Short mmCIF file of C-alpha atoms in Angstrom, two decimals:
data_model
loop_
_atom_site.label_atom_id
_atom_site.label_comp_id
_atom_site.label_asym_id
_atom_site.label_seq_id
_atom_site.Cartn_x
_atom_site.Cartn_y
_atom_site.Cartn_z
CA MET A 1 -0.12 0.07 -0.16
CA PHE A 2 3.01 2.58 0.89
CA ARG A 3 5.77 0.73 -1.13
CA ASP A 4 5.99 3.90 -3.74
CA HIS A 5 6.21 6.25 -0.30
CA PRO A 6 9.47 7.00 1.20
CA LEU A 7 6.97 7.49 4.93
CA PHE A 8 3.44 6.95 5.84
CA CYS A 9 1.75 8.12 9.75
CA PHE A 10 -0.50 5.64 11.80
CA TRP A 11 -1.76 6.36 14.95
CA LEU A 12 -0.65 3.90 18.24
CA SER A 13 -3.43 4.80 20.96
CA TYR A 14 -3.68 8.67 20.59
CA VAL A 15 -0.04 8.79 19.32
CA PRO A 16 0.88 9.52 15.70
CA ILE A 17 4.09 7.95 14.39
CA VAL A 18 5.72 8.93 11.29
CA ILE A 19 7.38 5.45 9.40
CA ILE A 20 10.20 5.85 7.07
CA THR A 21 10.66 3.12 4.56
CA LYS A 22 13.18 4.82 2.08
CA ALA A 23 16.83 5.37 2.30
CA GLU A 24 17.03 8.86 1.32
CA ALA A 25 14.42 9.47 3.90
CA ALA A 26 16.25 7.74 6.66
CA GLU A 27 19.26 10.23 5.99
CA ALA A 28 17.22 12.88 6.50
CA LEU A 29 16.11 11.99 9.52
CA ILE A 30 19.16 10.08 11.51
CA SER A 31 22.12 11.86 9.74
CA GLY A 32 22.66 15.03 11.08
CA THR A 33 22.68 16.22 14.80
CA LYS A 34 19.19 17.83 15.08
CA HIS A 35 17.29 15.04 15.72
CA LEU A 36 19.33 12.80 18.16
CA GLN A 37 16.83 12.12 21.04
CA LYS A 38 15.09 8.90 20.86
CA ASN A 39 11.66 8.89 21.18
CA TRP A 40 9.23 7.85 24.04
CA SER A 41 9.44 4.38 23.67
CA TYR A 42 12.58 4.18 24.77
CA ASN A 43 11.53 5.86 28.26
CA PHE A 44 9.68 2.04 29.00
CA LEU A 45 13.71 1.01 29.22
CA HIS A 46 14.57 3.96 32.37
CA PRO A 47 14.05 1.71 34.78
CA TRP A 48 16.45 -0.89 34.08
CA LEU A 49 18.80 1.12 32.03
CA GLY A 50 18.32 4.69 33.55
CA THR A 51 19.96 7.18 31.15
CA GLY A 52 22.95 5.41 29.64
CA LEU A 53 24.25 5.68 26.15
CA LEU A 54 20.96 4.39 24.20
CA THR A 55 18.37 6.12 26.30
CA SER A 56 20.15 9.62 27.51
CA HIS A 57 19.99 12.83 24.89
CA GLY A 58 21.76 16.16 24.73
CA SER A 59 24.99 16.94 26.84
CA LYS A 60 24.86 13.92 28.22
CA TRP A 61 24.81 11.75 25.46
CA LYS A 62 27.36 13.55 23.78
CA SER A 63 30.16 13.37 26.89
CA ARG A 64 29.16 9.76 27.24
CA ARG A 65 29.28 8.91 23.70
CA LYS A 66 32.90 10.87 23.69
CA LEU A 67 34.04 8.57 26.91
CA LEU A 68 33.01 5.23 25.25
CA THR A 69 33.90 5.66 21.86
CA ASN A 70 37.27 4.88 23.21
CA ALA A 71 36.05 1.50 24.63
CA PHE A 72 35.72 -0.05 21.48
CA HIS A 73 39.17 0.95 19.81
CA PHE A 74 41.20 -1.37 17.85
CA ASP A 75 43.49 -2.96 20.28
CA ILE A 76 40.68 -3.46 23.30
CA LEU A 77 38.61 -5.25 20.31
CA LYS A 78 41.68 -7.54 19.37
CA ASP A 79 42.20 -7.96 23.28
CA PHE A 80 38.15 -9.56 23.22
CA LEU A 81 38.96 -12.20 20.80
CA PRO A 82 40.07 -14.93 23.37
CA VAL A 83 36.57 -14.31 24.78
CA PHE A 84 34.71 -14.51 21.61
CA ASN A 85 36.91 -17.54 20.78
CA GLU A 86 36.90 -19.57 23.66
CA GLN A 87 32.75 -19.29 24.66
CA SER A 88 32.28 -20.20 20.79
CA GLN A 89 34.15 -23.37 21.42
CA ILE A 90 32.29 -24.00 24.57
CA LEU A 91 29.07 -23.65 22.00
CA ALA A 92 30.55 -25.82 19.15
CA LYS A 93 31.04 -28.92 21.73
CA ARG A 94 27.87 -28.25 23.83
CA LEU A 95 25.99 -28.78 20.48
CA LYS A 96 27.44 -32.34 19.98
CA ASN A 97 24.92 -33.25 22.16
CA GLU A 98 22.24 -32.31 19.33
CA ILE A 99 23.28 -34.29 16.38
CA THR A 100 21.45 -37.20 17.07
CA LYS A 101 18.57 -34.90 17.47
CA ASP A 102 15.62 -34.64 14.49
CA PHE A 103 16.22 -30.79 14.93
CA THR A 104 17.42 -28.49 17.34
CA ASN A 105 15.69 -24.61 18.49
CA ILE A 106 19.05 -23.06 18.23
CA LEU A 107 18.24 -19.90 19.90
CA LYS A 108 18.82 -21.11 23.21
CA PRO A 109 21.90 -22.29 23.19
CA VAL A 110 23.68 -19.14 21.16
CA THR A 111 21.39 -16.74 23.64
CA LEU A 112 23.51 -18.33 26.62
CA CYS A 113 26.58 -17.71 24.44
CA THR A 114 26.42 -14.25 23.61
CA LEU A 115 25.57 -13.46 27.01
CA ASP A 116 28.13 -15.13 28.46
CA ILE A 117 30.68 -13.31 25.90
CA ILE A 118 28.93 -9.59 27.08
CA CYS A 119 28.96 -10.32 30.55
CA GLU A 120 32.90 -11.32 30.44
CA THR A 121 33.59 -8.58 28.01
CA THR A 122 31.43 -5.83 29.61
CA PHE A 123 31.64 -6.95 33.40
CA GLY A 124 35.18 -8.92 33.22
CA VAL A 125 33.12 -11.74 35.23
CA LYS A 126 32.22 -15.00 33.89
CA ILE A 127 28.84 -15.94 34.78
CA GLY A 128 28.81 -19.54 33.07
CA ALA A 129 25.37 -19.21 31.69
CA GLN A 130 26.44 -22.23 29.04
CA GLU A 131 27.39 -24.43 31.98
CA ASN A 132 24.42 -22.77 34.43
CA GLU A 133 21.24 -22.40 32.89
CA GLU A 134 19.76 -22.11 36.34
CA SER A 135 21.61 -19.12 36.99
CA GLN A 136 19.50 -16.05 38.54
CA TYR A 137 20.96 -13.45 36.38
CA LEU A 138 19.73 -15.25 33.07
CA LYS A 139 16.23 -15.95 34.62
CA SER A 140 16.26 -11.98 35.44
CA VAL A 141 17.70 -11.26 31.98
CA THR A 142 14.94 -13.07 30.06
CA ARG A 143 12.03 -12.36 32.05
CA ALA A 144 12.87 -8.71 32.36
CA GLU A 145 12.99 -8.58 28.28
CA GLU A 146 9.84 -10.51 28.06
CA ILE A 147 7.95 -8.02 30.69
CA ILE A 148 9.22 -4.75 29.02
CA ILE A 149 7.58 -6.16 25.64
CA GLU A 150 4.64 -6.89 27.36
CA ARG A 151 3.88 -3.42 28.63
CA ILE A 152 5.03 -1.73 25.67
CA ALA A 153 1.82 -3.81 24.42
CA ASN A 154 -0.36 -3.10 26.70
CA PHE A 155 -1.52 0.74 26.72
CA TRP A 156 -3.04 0.45 30.07
CA HIS A 157 0.65 -0.28 31.60
CA TRP A 158 2.09 3.04 30.10
CA SER A 159 1.70 5.07 33.06
CA ASP A 160 4.59 4.55 35.12
CA PHE A 161 2.41 5.58 38.76
CA PHE A 162 -0.21 3.09 38.13
CA TYR A 163 1.87 0.36 36.46
CA GLN A 164 3.85 0.12 39.83
CA PHE A 165 0.90 -1.40 41.72
CA THR A 166 0.33 -3.98 38.84
CA GLU A 167 1.84 -7.81 39.40
CA SER A 168 3.55 -7.18 36.26
CA GLY A 169 5.28 -3.92 37.48
CA LYS A 170 6.15 -5.67 40.86
CA GLU A 171 7.69 -8.64 39.19
CA LEU A 172 9.55 -6.53 36.86
CA LYS A 173 10.97 -4.46 39.88
CA LYS A 174 12.23 -7.83 41.09
CA HIS A 175 14.34 -9.07 38.28
CA LEU A 176 15.49 -5.44 38.21
CA ASN A 177 16.63 -5.85 41.60
CA VAL A 178 18.52 -8.69 40.93
CA LEU A 179 20.43 -7.39 37.98
CA HIS A 180 21.15 -4.18 39.38
CA LYS A 181 22.68 -5.92 42.36
CA PHE A 182 24.70 -7.55 40.01
CA THR A 183 26.01 -4.86 38.47
CA ARG A 184 26.58 -2.87 41.74
CA SER A 185 28.40 -5.64 43.58
CA VAL A 186 31.11 -5.88 40.64
CA ILE A 187 31.45 -2.32 40.35
CA GLN A 188 32.22 -2.44 44.50
CA LYS A 189 34.60 -5.59 43.66
CA LYS A 190 36.07 -4.07 40.72
CA LYS A 191 36.59 -0.63 42.53
CA ASN A 192 38.28 -1.86 45.66
CA LYS A 193 40.81 -3.71 43.88
CA LEU A 194 41.66 -0.69 41.63
CA LEU A 195 42.40 1.49 44.84
CA PHE A 196 43.85 -0.66 47.30
CA ASP A 197 45.70 -3.46 45.20
CA SER A 198 49.33 -2.73 44.27
CA PRO A 199 49.96 -2.96 41.03
CA ASP A 200 52.64 -6.29 40.04
CA PRO A 201 55.28 -4.85 37.75
CA ASN A 202 56.13 -8.57 36.52
CA GLN A 203 52.39 -9.15 35.86
CA LYS A 204 51.18 -9.67 32.54
CA ARG A 205 48.84 -6.73 31.76
CA LYS A 206 45.79 -7.99 31.88
CA ARG A 207 42.48 -7.73 29.42
CA MET A 208 40.09 -4.44 30.06
CA ALA A 209 36.74 -4.90 30.47
CA LEU A 210 34.64 -2.02 29.33
CA MET A 211 33.77 -1.67 33.23
CA ASP A 212 37.38 -1.49 33.96
CA LEU A 213 37.93 1.50 31.54
CA LEU A 214 34.75 3.16 33.22
CA LEU A 215 36.16 2.69 36.63
CA GLU A 216 39.51 3.77 35.97
CA HIS A 217 37.67 7.14 34.63
CA HIS A 218 35.72 7.25 37.83
CA ILE A 219 38.81 7.38 39.87
CA GLN A 220 40.79 9.81 37.80
CA THR A 221 38.44 12.34 37.15
CA LYS A 222 35.12 11.96 39.15
CA ASP A 223 33.34 12.95 35.94
CA LEU A 224 31.33 9.27 36.20
CA THR A 225 29.31 8.16 39.44
CA GLU A 226 28.91 4.67 40.11
CA GLU A 227 25.56 4.65 39.28
CA ASP A 228 26.74 6.14 35.70
CA ILE A 229 28.65 2.92 35.63
CA ARG A 230 25.95 0.63 36.01
CA GLU A 231 23.36 2.20 34.00
CA GLU A 232 26.13 1.94 31.27
CA ALA A 233 27.49 -1.44 31.94
CA ASP A 234 23.96 -2.67 32.20
CA THR A 235 22.84 -0.86 28.64
CA PHE A 236 25.73 -2.60 26.97
CA ALA A 237 24.85 -6.10 28.70
CA PHE A 238 21.04 -5.28 27.20
CA GLU A 239 21.87 -4.20 23.89
CA GLY A 240 24.50 -6.87 23.00
CA HIS A 241 23.18 -10.10 23.73
CA ASP A 242 20.22 -10.50 22.23
CA THR A 243 20.69 -8.54 19.29
CA THR A 244 23.70 -10.81 18.54
CA SER A 245 22.01 -14.17 19.23
CA MET A 246 19.22 -13.10 16.72
CA ALA A 247 21.85 -11.82 14.20
CA VAL A 248 23.52 -15.25 14.58
CA CYS A 249 20.16 -17.55 14.76
CA TRP A 250 18.81 -15.68 11.42
CA ALA A 251 22.11 -16.47 9.32
CA LEU A 252 22.82 -20.08 10.60
CA TYR A 253 18.75 -20.42 9.51
CA LEU A 254 19.42 -18.58 6.23
CA ILE A 255 22.58 -20.55 5.64
CA GLY A 256 20.84 -23.94 6.72
CA LEU A 257 18.14 -23.12 3.77
CA HIS A 258 20.74 -22.64 1.15
CA LYS A 259 23.12 -25.45 0.84
CA ASP A 260 25.03 -23.87 -1.89
CA VAL A 261 25.89 -21.03 0.10
CA GLN A 262 26.89 -23.12 3.14
CA ASP A 263 29.58 -25.30 1.14
CA LYS A 264 30.90 -21.82 -0.20
CA ILE A 265 31.38 -20.64 3.56
CA HIS A 266 33.35 -24.43 4.32
CA GLU A 267 35.53 -24.19 1.39
CA GLU A 268 36.47 -20.67 2.69
CA LEU A 269 36.78 -21.98 6.45
CA ASP A 270 38.77 -25.22 5.55
CA GLN A 271 41.39 -22.63 3.37
CA ILE A 272 41.63 -20.56 6.51
CA PHE A 273 41.62 -23.23 9.10
CA GLY A 274 42.72 -26.44 7.35
CA ASP A 275 41.34 -29.43 9.59
CA ASP A 276 42.19 -27.79 13.03
CA LEU A 277 39.02 -27.21 14.91
CA GLU A 278 40.37 -25.56 17.74
CA ARG A 279 42.44 -23.10 16.61
CA HIS A 280 41.19 -19.56 17.70
CA VAL A 281 40.13 -17.07 14.91
CA THR A 282 42.48 -14.20 14.62
CA MET A 283 42.26 -10.48 13.31
CA ASP A 284 43.74 -11.83 10.05
CA ASP A 285 41.51 -14.64 9.99
CA LEU A 286 38.37 -12.24 10.04
CA LYS A 287 39.80 -10.35 7.13
CA ASP A 288 40.09 -13.70 5.01
CA MET A 289 36.17 -14.33 5.62
CA THR A 290 35.19 -12.26 2.91
CA TYR A 291 32.22 -14.39 1.59
CA LEU A 292 30.97 -15.20 5.50
CA ASP A 293 30.82 -11.39 5.82
CA ARG A 294 28.78 -11.05 2.55
CA VAL A 295 26.17 -13.60 3.97
CA PHE A 296 26.15 -11.83 7.29
CA LYS A 297 25.33 -8.75 5.61
CA GLU A 298 22.82 -10.23 3.71
CA SER A 299 20.94 -12.16 6.51
CA GLN A 300 21.18 -8.32 8.16
CA ARG A 301 19.46 -7.11 5.30
CA ILE A 302 16.51 -9.81 5.23
CA TYR A 303 16.55 -10.05 8.98
CA PRO A 304 17.66 -6.81 11.22
CA SER A 305 18.31 -7.81 14.55
CA VAL A 306 16.84 -4.10 15.34
CA PRO A 307 14.28 -3.61 12.99
CA ILE A 308 13.23 -0.43 14.03
CA VAL A 309 15.04 2.68 15.50
CA ALA A 310 12.66 6.05 16.49
CA ARG A 311 13.45 9.55 16.98
CA ARG A 312 11.66 12.53 18.69
CA VAL A 313 11.82 15.39 15.88
CA SER A 314 13.57 18.26 17.31
CA GLU A 315 12.13 21.31 15.53
CA ASP A 316 10.26 21.58 12.81
CA THR A 317 11.44 19.66 9.46
CA THR A 318 10.81 18.28 6.00
CA ILE A 319 11.75 14.85 4.79
CA CYS A 320 11.17 14.03 1.13
CA GLY A 321 8.72 16.62 0.32
CA TYR A 322 6.52 16.19 3.80
CA ARG A 323 6.54 18.31 6.82
CA ILE A 324 7.02 16.97 10.21
CA PRO A 325 6.14 18.95 13.10
CA LYS A 326 8.34 19.48 16.19
CA GLY A 327 7.78 17.27 18.48
CA SER A 328 6.76 14.18 16.16
CA SER A 329 8.03 10.97 16.67
CA CYS A 330 9.63 9.37 13.49
CA ALA A 331 10.42 5.49 13.40
CA VAL A 332 13.28 4.53 10.77
CA ALA A 333 11.91 1.01 9.62
CA ILE A 334 14.67 -0.51 8.85
CA TYR A 335 12.83 -3.94 7.92
CA GLN A 336 11.43 -2.04 5.02
CA VAL A 337 14.10 -0.08 3.82
CA HIS A 338 16.09 -2.97 3.48
CA ARG A 339 13.36 -3.90 0.86
CA ASP A 340 13.46 -1.19 -1.22
CA GLU A 341 13.29 -2.86 -4.91
CA ARG A 342 15.34 0.15 -6.29
CA MET A 343 17.91 -0.98 -4.10
CA TYR A 344 17.59 -4.57 -3.92
CA PRO A 345 15.84 -6.15 -6.64
CA ASN A 346 13.77 -9.20 -5.71
CA PRO A 347 14.19 -8.10 -2.43
CA GLU A 348 13.19 -11.27 -0.94
CA LYS A 349 15.83 -13.26 -2.53
CA PHE A 350 19.06 -14.56 -0.16
CA ASP A 351 21.66 -13.20 -2.48
CA PRO A 352 25.43 -12.75 -0.41
CA ASP A 353 26.60 -11.13 -3.84
CA ARG A 354 24.55 -8.14 -3.26
CA PHE A 355 27.24 -7.07 -0.99
CA LEU A 356 30.21 -7.53 -3.58
CA PRO A 357 32.26 -4.52 -3.62
CA GLU A 358 31.04 -3.61 -7.21
CA LYS A 359 27.64 -3.57 -6.41
CA THR A 360 27.71 -1.79 -2.99
CA ALA A 361 29.88 0.94 -4.28
CA SER A 362 26.74 2.78 -6.11
CA ARG A 363 23.85 2.00 -3.40
CA HIS A 364 22.68 4.32 -1.16
CA PRO A 365 24.96 4.88 1.86
CA TYR A 366 21.59 4.36 4.23
CA ALA A 367 20.22 1.35 2.11
CA PHE A 368 21.67 -1.03 4.46
CA ILE A 369 21.63 -0.02 8.23
CA PRO A 370 21.74 -3.07 10.23
CA PHE A 371 23.13 -1.14 13.19
CA SER A 372 21.38 1.90 12.37
CA ALA A 373 23.49 5.10 11.12
CA GLY A 374 24.57 8.56 11.64
CA PRO A 375 26.04 10.11 15.00
CA ARG A 376 23.44 7.88 16.83
CA ASN A 377 24.61 4.45 15.52
CA CYS A 378 25.61 1.35 17.20
CA ILE A 379 28.73 2.29 18.91
CA GLY A 380 29.60 -1.93 19.12
CA GLN A 381 29.15 -2.62 15.80
CA ARG A 382 32.82 -3.61 15.28
CA PHE A 383 32.77 -5.43 18.14
CA ALA A 384 29.12 -7.46 17.27
CA SER A 385 30.33 -7.85 13.72
CA MET A 386 33.63 -9.80 14.94
CA GLU A 387 31.58 -11.93 17.58
CA GLU A 388 28.81 -12.93 15.40
CA LYS A 389 31.38 -14.13 12.45
CA ILE A 390 33.54 -15.91 15.06
CA VAL A 391 30.62 -17.65 16.54
CA VAL A 392 28.95 -18.72 13.09
CA ALA A 393 32.34 -19.89 11.96
CA THR A 394 33.14 -21.85 14.63
CA ILE A 395 29.97 -23.63 14.76
CA LEU A 396 30.35 -24.29 10.76
CA ARG A 397 34.01 -25.59 11.24
CA TYR A 398 32.46 -28.30 13.06
CA TYR A 399 29.16 -28.69 11.71
CA THR A 400 26.86 -28.49 8.85
CA VAL A 401 22.92 -27.01 9.55
CA LYS A 402 19.81 -28.03 7.72
CA SER A 403 16.61 -25.77 8.22
CA LEU A 404 13.41 -27.75 8.16
CA ASP A 405 10.84 -24.44 8.17
CA GLN A 406 10.59 -22.73 4.85
CA ARG A 407 10.86 -18.55 4.96
CA GLU A 408 6.95 -19.10 4.22
CA LYS A 409 5.99 -20.89 7.11
CA PHE A 410 6.47 -17.91 9.54
CA SER A 411 6.01 -14.48 9.95
CA VAL A 412 8.48 -12.10 12.10
CA VAL A 413 7.81 -10.30 15.24
CA ALA A 414 9.03 -6.75 15.95
CA GLU A 415 9.73 -7.15 19.84
CA LEU A 416 12.85 -5.35 21.35
CA VAL A 417 14.53 -7.32 18.55
CA LEU A 418 13.08 -9.14 15.26
CA ARG A 419 12.11 -12.58 16.23
CA PRO A 420 10.20 -15.42 14.53
CA SER A 421 6.79 -16.27 15.16
CA ILE A 422 7.89 -19.66 15.43
CA PRO A 423 10.65 -21.57 16.95
CA LEU A 424 13.53 -22.26 14.13
CA ARG A 425 13.75 -25.81 13.60
CA ILE A 426 17.56 -26.20 12.35
CA GLN A 427 19.23 -29.89 12.16
CA ILE A 428 22.93 -30.01 13.23
CA ARG A 429 24.98 -32.90 11.72
CA PRO A 430 28.63 -33.45 11.98
CA ARG A 431 30.88 -32.63 9.17
CA LYS A 432 33.78 -35.34 9.91
CA LYS A 433 33.28 -38.89 10.53
CA ASP A 434 35.39 -38.95 13.03
CA GLN A 435 33.73 -36.52 15.41
#
């Protein structure tokens, strides 16, 4: 109905929402520094994340963004490679239990892996989610996300005052207390260690987690409070596990539908690693995974983990000839932007070669925005891309995957991340007979 229009408007209860579906309109909204404030829907995350990088705006957002950019410097990302590799190897070996089954719902084991990775890289703490599925932290993260989704979908729960008295509000508070208590405990232990432990000049330099960098800044400058650190650590843990786990699952699902694509990935991985299943992936290896990189981009085009990003228009503005008044809520429908037939002929077809260099060179820069774009793009996109490729490459070094459900069998559901309406059944089988 709106395929030929760059945007349209609909009403959510009494709230008008402008939906952007074309690259040029997305660029007009999110490329500059005018409309940086997230819209009202992000307020539902405040009880969990406070006003960290995801939900803050104005001078607080600018100063935090500048500070946190240093946490994703190339040298720090290199330090995270052992974590990505160790947890991916644990996942691959756990999947051995699945090879005799008719199918596996791959989401749960992948989510446990990405949660282990994000907690170790953010907090510097091994929570062992893959070994201990009964972890209270894991249960509270999972349930808190479910409750927030339910609240957003229920207009009657939008009022903070009334919501706190509901059973749902009380349950959310209970789980957030668990998460906040965990984060504050880690902050206190690490701060005490920094303040009172004498450095050993003979000790090898220790890998820095995000929290270590923030605590050093807190101690040296006093610019950040402990609660500020808690907000940012919880923000990274929230943003960095569900989005990544769904990106990995969508990629495995599409690879499992297309044997020709999987064969090419296996060939590329065999050229890089030979028969060595346990050698860790290096930065040079990641550069050599050119075909897997294209596969991931095409997977993220079809199924972007974050299907929509929303902003509050800070002043009267015109987008593609349409006047948008100040205070309006505008949402970029990334899922639709990625299906523009002008940019991607036959957009539902899975074709990794869309991302060959010669094809991307002439494409609109905002036609592919799985990590958003502009000043408020995802600060951790390089981190996420490295993690996703290492997890999938490690799995496919051990196994072949076959998806049992065609794409027509399910619809997609836009929650906090993009999910399938049914569990995706994937068959996992060993690549080598001696495994």
